[in-house]
One Martini backbone bead per residue (centre of mass of N, CA, C, O) as a GRO file, in nm:
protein
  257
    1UNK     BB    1  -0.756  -2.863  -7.242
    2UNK     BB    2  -0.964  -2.563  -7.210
    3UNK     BB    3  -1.092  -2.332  -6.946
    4UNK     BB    4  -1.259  -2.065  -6.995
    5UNK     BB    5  -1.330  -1.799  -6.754
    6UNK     BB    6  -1.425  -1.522  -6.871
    7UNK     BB    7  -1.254  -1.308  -7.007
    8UNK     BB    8  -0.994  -1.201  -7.211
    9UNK     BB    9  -0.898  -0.962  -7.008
   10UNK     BB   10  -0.858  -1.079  -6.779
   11UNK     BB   11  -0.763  -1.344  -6.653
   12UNK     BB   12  -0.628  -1.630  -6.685
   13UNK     BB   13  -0.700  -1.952  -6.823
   14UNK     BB   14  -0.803  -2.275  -6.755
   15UNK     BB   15  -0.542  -2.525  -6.770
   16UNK     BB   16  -0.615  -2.837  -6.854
   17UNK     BB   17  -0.564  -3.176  -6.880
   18UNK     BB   18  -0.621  -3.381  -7.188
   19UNK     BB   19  -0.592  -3.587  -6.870
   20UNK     BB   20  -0.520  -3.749  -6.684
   21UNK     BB   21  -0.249  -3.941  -6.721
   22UNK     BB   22  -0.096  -3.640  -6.648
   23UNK     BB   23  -0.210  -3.631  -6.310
   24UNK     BB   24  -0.044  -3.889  -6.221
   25UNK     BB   25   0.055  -4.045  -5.915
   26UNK     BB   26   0.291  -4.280  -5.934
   27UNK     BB   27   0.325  -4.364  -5.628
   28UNK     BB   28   0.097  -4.430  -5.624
   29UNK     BB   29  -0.171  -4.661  -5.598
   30UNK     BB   30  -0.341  -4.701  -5.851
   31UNK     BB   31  -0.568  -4.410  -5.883
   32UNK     BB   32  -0.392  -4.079  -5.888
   33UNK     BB   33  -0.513  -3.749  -5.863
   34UNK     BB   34  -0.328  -3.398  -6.003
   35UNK     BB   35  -0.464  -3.077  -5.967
   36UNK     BB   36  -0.326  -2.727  -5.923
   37UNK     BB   37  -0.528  -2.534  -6.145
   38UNK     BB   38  -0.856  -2.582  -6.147
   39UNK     BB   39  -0.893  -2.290  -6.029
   40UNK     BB   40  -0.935  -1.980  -5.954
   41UNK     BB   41  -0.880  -1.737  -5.780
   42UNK     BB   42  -1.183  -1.598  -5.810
   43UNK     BB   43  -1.342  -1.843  -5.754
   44UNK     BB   44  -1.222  -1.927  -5.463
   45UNK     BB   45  -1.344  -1.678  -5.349
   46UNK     BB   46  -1.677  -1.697  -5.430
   47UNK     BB   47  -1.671  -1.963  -5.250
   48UNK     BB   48  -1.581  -1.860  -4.983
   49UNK     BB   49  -1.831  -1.680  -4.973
   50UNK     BB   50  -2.060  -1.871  -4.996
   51UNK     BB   51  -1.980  -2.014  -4.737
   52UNK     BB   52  -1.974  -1.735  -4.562
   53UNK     BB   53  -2.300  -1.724  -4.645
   54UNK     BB   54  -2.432  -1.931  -4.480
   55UNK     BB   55  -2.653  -2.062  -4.277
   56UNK     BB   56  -2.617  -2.153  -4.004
   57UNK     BB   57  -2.735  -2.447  -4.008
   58UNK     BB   58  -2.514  -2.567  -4.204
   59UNK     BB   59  -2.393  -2.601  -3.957
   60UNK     BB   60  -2.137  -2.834  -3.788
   61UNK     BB   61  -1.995  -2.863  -3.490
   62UNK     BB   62  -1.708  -2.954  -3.333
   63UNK     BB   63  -1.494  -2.911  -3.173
   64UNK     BB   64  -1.301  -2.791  -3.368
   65UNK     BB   65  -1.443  -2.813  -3.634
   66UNK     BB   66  -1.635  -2.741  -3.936
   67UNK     BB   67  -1.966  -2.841  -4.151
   68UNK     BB   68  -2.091  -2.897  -4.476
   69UNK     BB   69  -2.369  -3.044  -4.593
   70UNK     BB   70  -2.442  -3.113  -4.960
   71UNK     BB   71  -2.787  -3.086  -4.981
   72UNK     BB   72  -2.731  -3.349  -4.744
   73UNK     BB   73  -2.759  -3.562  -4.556
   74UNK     BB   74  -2.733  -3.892  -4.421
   75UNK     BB   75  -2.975  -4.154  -4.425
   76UNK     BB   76  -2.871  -4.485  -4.438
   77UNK     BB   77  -2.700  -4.431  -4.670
   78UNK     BB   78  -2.929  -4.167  -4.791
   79UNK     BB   79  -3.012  -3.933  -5.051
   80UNK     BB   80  -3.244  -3.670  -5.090
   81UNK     BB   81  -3.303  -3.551  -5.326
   82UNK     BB   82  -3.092  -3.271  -5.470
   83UNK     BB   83  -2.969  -3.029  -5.553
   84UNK     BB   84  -2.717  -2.838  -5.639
   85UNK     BB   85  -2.560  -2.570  -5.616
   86UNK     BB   86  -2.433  -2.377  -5.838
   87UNK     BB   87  -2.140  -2.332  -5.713
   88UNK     BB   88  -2.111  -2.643  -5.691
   89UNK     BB   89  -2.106  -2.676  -5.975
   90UNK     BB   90  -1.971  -2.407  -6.090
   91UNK     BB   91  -1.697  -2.537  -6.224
   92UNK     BB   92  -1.645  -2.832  -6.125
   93UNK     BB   93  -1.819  -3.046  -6.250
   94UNK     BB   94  -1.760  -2.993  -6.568
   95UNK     BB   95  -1.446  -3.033  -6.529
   96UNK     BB   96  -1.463  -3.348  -6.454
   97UNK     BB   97  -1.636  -3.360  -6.719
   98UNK     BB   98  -1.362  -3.299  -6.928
   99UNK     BB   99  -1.157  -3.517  -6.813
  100UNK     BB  100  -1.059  -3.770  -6.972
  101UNK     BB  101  -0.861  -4.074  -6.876
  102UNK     BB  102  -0.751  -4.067  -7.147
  103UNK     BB  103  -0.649  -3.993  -7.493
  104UNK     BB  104  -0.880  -4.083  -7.636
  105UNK     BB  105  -1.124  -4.010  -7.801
  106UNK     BB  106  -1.331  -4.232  -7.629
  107UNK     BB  107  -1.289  -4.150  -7.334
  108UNK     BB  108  -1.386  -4.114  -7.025
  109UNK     BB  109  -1.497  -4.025  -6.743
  110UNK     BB  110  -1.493  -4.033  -6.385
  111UNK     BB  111  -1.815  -4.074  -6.378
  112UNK     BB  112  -1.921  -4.267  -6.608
  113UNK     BB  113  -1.988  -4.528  -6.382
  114UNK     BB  114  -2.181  -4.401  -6.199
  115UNK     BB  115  -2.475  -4.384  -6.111
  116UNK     BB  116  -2.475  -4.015  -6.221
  117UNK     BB  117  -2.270  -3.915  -6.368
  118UNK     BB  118  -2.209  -3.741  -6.077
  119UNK     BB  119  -2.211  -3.543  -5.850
  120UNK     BB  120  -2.435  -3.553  -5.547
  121UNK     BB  121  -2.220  -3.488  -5.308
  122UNK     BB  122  -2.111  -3.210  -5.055
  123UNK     BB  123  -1.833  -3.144  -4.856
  124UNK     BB  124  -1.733  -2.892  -4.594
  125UNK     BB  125  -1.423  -2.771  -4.477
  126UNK     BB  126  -1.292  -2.683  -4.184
  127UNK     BB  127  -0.933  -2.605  -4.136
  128UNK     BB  128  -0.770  -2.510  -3.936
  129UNK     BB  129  -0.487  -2.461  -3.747
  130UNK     BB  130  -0.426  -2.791  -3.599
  131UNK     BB  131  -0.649  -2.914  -3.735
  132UNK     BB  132  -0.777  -3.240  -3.838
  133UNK     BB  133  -0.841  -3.593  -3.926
  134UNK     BB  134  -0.862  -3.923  -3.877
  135UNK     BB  135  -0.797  -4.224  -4.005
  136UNK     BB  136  -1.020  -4.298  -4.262
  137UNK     BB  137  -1.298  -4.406  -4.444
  138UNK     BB  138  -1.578  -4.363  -4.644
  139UNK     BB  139  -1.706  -4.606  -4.759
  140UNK     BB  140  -2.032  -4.741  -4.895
  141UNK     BB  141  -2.205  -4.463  -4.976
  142UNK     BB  142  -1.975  -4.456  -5.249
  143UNK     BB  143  -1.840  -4.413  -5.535
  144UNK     BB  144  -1.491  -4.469  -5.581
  145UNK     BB  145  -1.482  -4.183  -5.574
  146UNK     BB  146  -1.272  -3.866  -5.500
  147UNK     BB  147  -1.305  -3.481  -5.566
  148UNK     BB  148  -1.094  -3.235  -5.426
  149UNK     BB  149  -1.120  -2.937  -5.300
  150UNK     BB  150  -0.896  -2.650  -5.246
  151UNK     BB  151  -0.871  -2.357  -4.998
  152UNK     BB  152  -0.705  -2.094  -4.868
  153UNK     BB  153  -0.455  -2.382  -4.848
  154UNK     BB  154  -0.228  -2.600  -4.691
  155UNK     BB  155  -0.165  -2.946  -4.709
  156UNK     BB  156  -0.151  -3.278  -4.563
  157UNK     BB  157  -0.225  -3.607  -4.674
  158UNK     BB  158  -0.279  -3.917  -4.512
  159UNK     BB  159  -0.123  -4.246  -4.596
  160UNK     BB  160  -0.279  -4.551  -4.472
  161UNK     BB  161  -0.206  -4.828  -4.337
  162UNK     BB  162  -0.237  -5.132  -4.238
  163UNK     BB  163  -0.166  -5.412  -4.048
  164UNK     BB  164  -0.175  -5.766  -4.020
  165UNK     BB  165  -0.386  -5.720  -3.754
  166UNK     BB  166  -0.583  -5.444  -3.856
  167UNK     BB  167  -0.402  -5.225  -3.748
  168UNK     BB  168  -0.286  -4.888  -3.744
  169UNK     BB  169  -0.088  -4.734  -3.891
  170UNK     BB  170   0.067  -4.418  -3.805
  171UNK     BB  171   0.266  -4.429  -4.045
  172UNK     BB  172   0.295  -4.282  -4.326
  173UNK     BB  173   0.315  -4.399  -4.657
  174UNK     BB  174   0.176  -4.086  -4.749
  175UNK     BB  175   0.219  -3.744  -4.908
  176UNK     BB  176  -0.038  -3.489  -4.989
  177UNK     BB  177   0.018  -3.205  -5.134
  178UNK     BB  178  -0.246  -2.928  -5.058
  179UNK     BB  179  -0.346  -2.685  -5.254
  180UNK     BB  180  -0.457  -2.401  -5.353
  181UNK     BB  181  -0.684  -2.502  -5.636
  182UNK     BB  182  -0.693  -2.803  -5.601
  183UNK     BB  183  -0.720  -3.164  -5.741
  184UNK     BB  184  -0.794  -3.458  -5.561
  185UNK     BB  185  -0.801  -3.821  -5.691
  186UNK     BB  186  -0.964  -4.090  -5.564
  187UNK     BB  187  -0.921  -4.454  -5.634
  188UNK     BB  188  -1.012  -4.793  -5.587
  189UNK     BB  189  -0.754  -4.836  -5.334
  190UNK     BB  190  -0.713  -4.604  -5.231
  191UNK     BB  191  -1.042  -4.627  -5.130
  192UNK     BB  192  -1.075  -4.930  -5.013
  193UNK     BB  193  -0.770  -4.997  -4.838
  194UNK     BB  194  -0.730  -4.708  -4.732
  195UNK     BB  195  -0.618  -4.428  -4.525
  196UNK     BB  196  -0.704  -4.114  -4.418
  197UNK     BB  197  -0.529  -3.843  -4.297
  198UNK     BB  198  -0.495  -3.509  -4.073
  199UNK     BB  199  -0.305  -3.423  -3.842
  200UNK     BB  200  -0.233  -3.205  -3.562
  201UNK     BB  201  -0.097  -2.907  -3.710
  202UNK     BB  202   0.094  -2.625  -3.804
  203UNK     BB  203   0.330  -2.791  -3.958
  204UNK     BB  204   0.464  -2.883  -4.250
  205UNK     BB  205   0.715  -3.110  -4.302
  206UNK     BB  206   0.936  -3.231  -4.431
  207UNK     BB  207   0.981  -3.111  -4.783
  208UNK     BB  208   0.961  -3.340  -5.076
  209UNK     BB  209   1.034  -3.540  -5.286
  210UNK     BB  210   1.067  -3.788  -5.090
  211UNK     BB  211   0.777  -3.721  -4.913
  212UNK     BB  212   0.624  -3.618  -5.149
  213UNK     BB  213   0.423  -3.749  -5.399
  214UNK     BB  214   0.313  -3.474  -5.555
  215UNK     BB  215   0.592  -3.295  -5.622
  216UNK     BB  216   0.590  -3.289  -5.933
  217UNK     BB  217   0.257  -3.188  -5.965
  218UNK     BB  218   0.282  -2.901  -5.839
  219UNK     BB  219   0.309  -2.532  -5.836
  220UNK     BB  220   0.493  -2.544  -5.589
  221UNK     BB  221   0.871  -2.582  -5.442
  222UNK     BB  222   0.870  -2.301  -5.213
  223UNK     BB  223   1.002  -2.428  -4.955
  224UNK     BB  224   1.110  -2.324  -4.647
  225UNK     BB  225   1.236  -2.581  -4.485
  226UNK     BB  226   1.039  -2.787  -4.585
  227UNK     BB  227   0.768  -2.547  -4.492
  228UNK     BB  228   0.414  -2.549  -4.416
  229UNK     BB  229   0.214  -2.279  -4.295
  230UNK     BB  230  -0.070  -2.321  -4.163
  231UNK     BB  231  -0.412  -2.233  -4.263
  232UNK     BB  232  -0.725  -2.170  -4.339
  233UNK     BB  233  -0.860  -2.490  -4.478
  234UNK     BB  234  -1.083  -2.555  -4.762
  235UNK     BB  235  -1.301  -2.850  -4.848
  236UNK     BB  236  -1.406  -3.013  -5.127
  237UNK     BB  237  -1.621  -3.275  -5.162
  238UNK     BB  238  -1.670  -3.508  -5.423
  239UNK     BB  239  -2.004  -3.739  -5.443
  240UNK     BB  240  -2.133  -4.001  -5.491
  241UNK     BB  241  -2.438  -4.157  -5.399
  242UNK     BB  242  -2.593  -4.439  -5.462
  243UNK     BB  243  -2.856  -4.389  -5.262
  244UNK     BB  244  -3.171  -4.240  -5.365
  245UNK     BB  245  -3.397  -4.041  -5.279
  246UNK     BB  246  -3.733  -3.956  -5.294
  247UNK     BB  247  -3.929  -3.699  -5.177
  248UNK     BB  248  -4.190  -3.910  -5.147
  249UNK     BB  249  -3.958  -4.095  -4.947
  250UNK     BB  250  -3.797  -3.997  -4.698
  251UNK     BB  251  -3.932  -4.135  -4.466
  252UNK     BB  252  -3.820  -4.420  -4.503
  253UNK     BB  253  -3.530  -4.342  -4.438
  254UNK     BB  254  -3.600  -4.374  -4.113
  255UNK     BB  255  -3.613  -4.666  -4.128
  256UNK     BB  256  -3.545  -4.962  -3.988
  257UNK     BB  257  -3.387  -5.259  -4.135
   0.00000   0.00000   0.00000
C-alpha cells in the first residue's frame, strides 16, 4: 500500500506496508509494530517547525525537559471535546487508518475497535541528550493502543518487567531502538502488562542484532561500535482517550467523584 503526499517530481512517496504483520516485532510479546519510515524527511521538518512555532503557554516544563499536549490535558482521566489541529491529523492520523491489522481484505485497521475509532489526543515530548524517563505505564484513561512517532534523532526505548513481589526489574527486557520518522504501535499486553521507559544518558551502546528487538526492521544498522549518540528526539504519542466530555459540560469534569 502506498501513500504518495507531495507531487511527483519531489521526494520519493512514503511506501507503507501492505499491513501491520508486515512491521511486527517477533521478539516482543503480544503485538508491536515498527514502521521506519512512516513519514517523510519535508513532513518531519513541517511539524518539527509547528511544535517550534507553538504559543509558550502550550508548553509544559519539567526540571529536565518539556511537553505539549494537545488537544488538551486530562482531567479526572476525561479529555474535553476539541479537534487536533491540523498537521496533528495529516499525514499521520490517514496513515495510522490505512494500514489493516493483516493481509485480508476486510481486516479492520489498528484503531477500528476503539471507542471512537481513531486517536483523539497527541502528547509531545521533547528530550534533550540525557534526559530520559522512569519506566511507567500509560494507565487505563486511554484504549490500550499507543501509536508514537519519533523526529529529529534516535534513541532506544526500554521494556521492563516487574518481579514477582511486584517491584520494577531495573534492567531492561528489551530495547527498541526509534529511529527519526518511525512509527513504533504497542498494544495489548505489551501495553497492560509492561512498563517502558528510556535511560539518562548519552548514548545508546552495545547495539546490536542481540539486544535491540526491531533490529530487522531498522532502517538502518550502521552504529559504529554499536553506539547511537543521542541527540534532541522528539516523539509525538497519538492515543484514544476513552472518555470525552462535550464543550457544554466541561466543568462537571472539575467534580471530584
Amino acid at each position: 500500500m502506498g501513500d504518495n503526499t507531495g507531487s511527483a517530481s519531489a521526494v520519493p512517496p512514503v511506501v507503507l506496508p501492505t499491513s501491520l504483520s508486515d512491521a511486527r516485532i517477533d521478539s516482543l510479546p503480544s503485538s508491536a509494530y515498527y514502521i521506519p519510515d512512516f513519514i517523510s524527511e519535508d513532513e518531519e521538518r513541517i511539524i518539527l517547525d509547528k511544535i517550534a512555532s507553538a504559543p509558550k503557554p502550550r508548553w509544559t516544563q519539567l526540571t529536565h525537559r518539556r511537553l505539549q499536549t494537545w488537544p488538551s490535558d486530562l482531567v479526572n482521566n476525561k479529555l474535553v471535546e476539541a479537534p487536533l489541529p491540523a498537521w496533528l491529523n495529516e499525514p499521520v492520523i490517514s496513515r495510522l487508518k490505512a494500514i489493516p491489522r493483516t493481509q485480508e481484505s476486510d481486516a479492520p485497521d489498528l484503531f477500528s475497535d476503539s471507542p471512537h475509532q481513531q486517536p483523539n489526543h497527541v502528547l509531545i515530548n521533547e528530550y534533550p541528550p540525557g534526559v530520559g524517563i522512569m519506566p511507567h505505564k500509560d494507565g487505563n484513561a486511554y484504549h490500550p493502543v499507543v501509536a508514537t512517532v519519533s523526529l529529529g534523532a534516535s534513541l532506544c526505548l526500554n521494556i521492563h518487567k516487574s518481579k514477582e513481589d511486584g517491584a520494577l526489574d531495573p534492567v531492561p527486557a528489551w530495547r527498541i531502538l526509534q529511529e527519526p520518522r518511525s512509527l513504533l504501535i504497542t498494544t495489548e499486553e505489551l501495553y497492560t502488562d509492561y512498563l517502558h521507559g528510556i535511560s539518562d544518558i548519552t548514548a545508546d551502546v552495545d547495539l546490536s542484532a542481540e539486544t535491540v528487538a526491531n533490529w530487522s526492521l531498522l532502517r538502518s544498522t550502521d552504529y559504529v561500535d554499536g553506539r547511537n549518540s543521542r541527540a534532541t528526539r522528539t516523539s509525538l504519542t497519538y492515543r484514544d482517550v476513552l472518555k470525552v466530555a462535550k464543550l457544554g459540560n466541561k466543568f462537571a469534569m472539575f467534580q471530584k467523584k
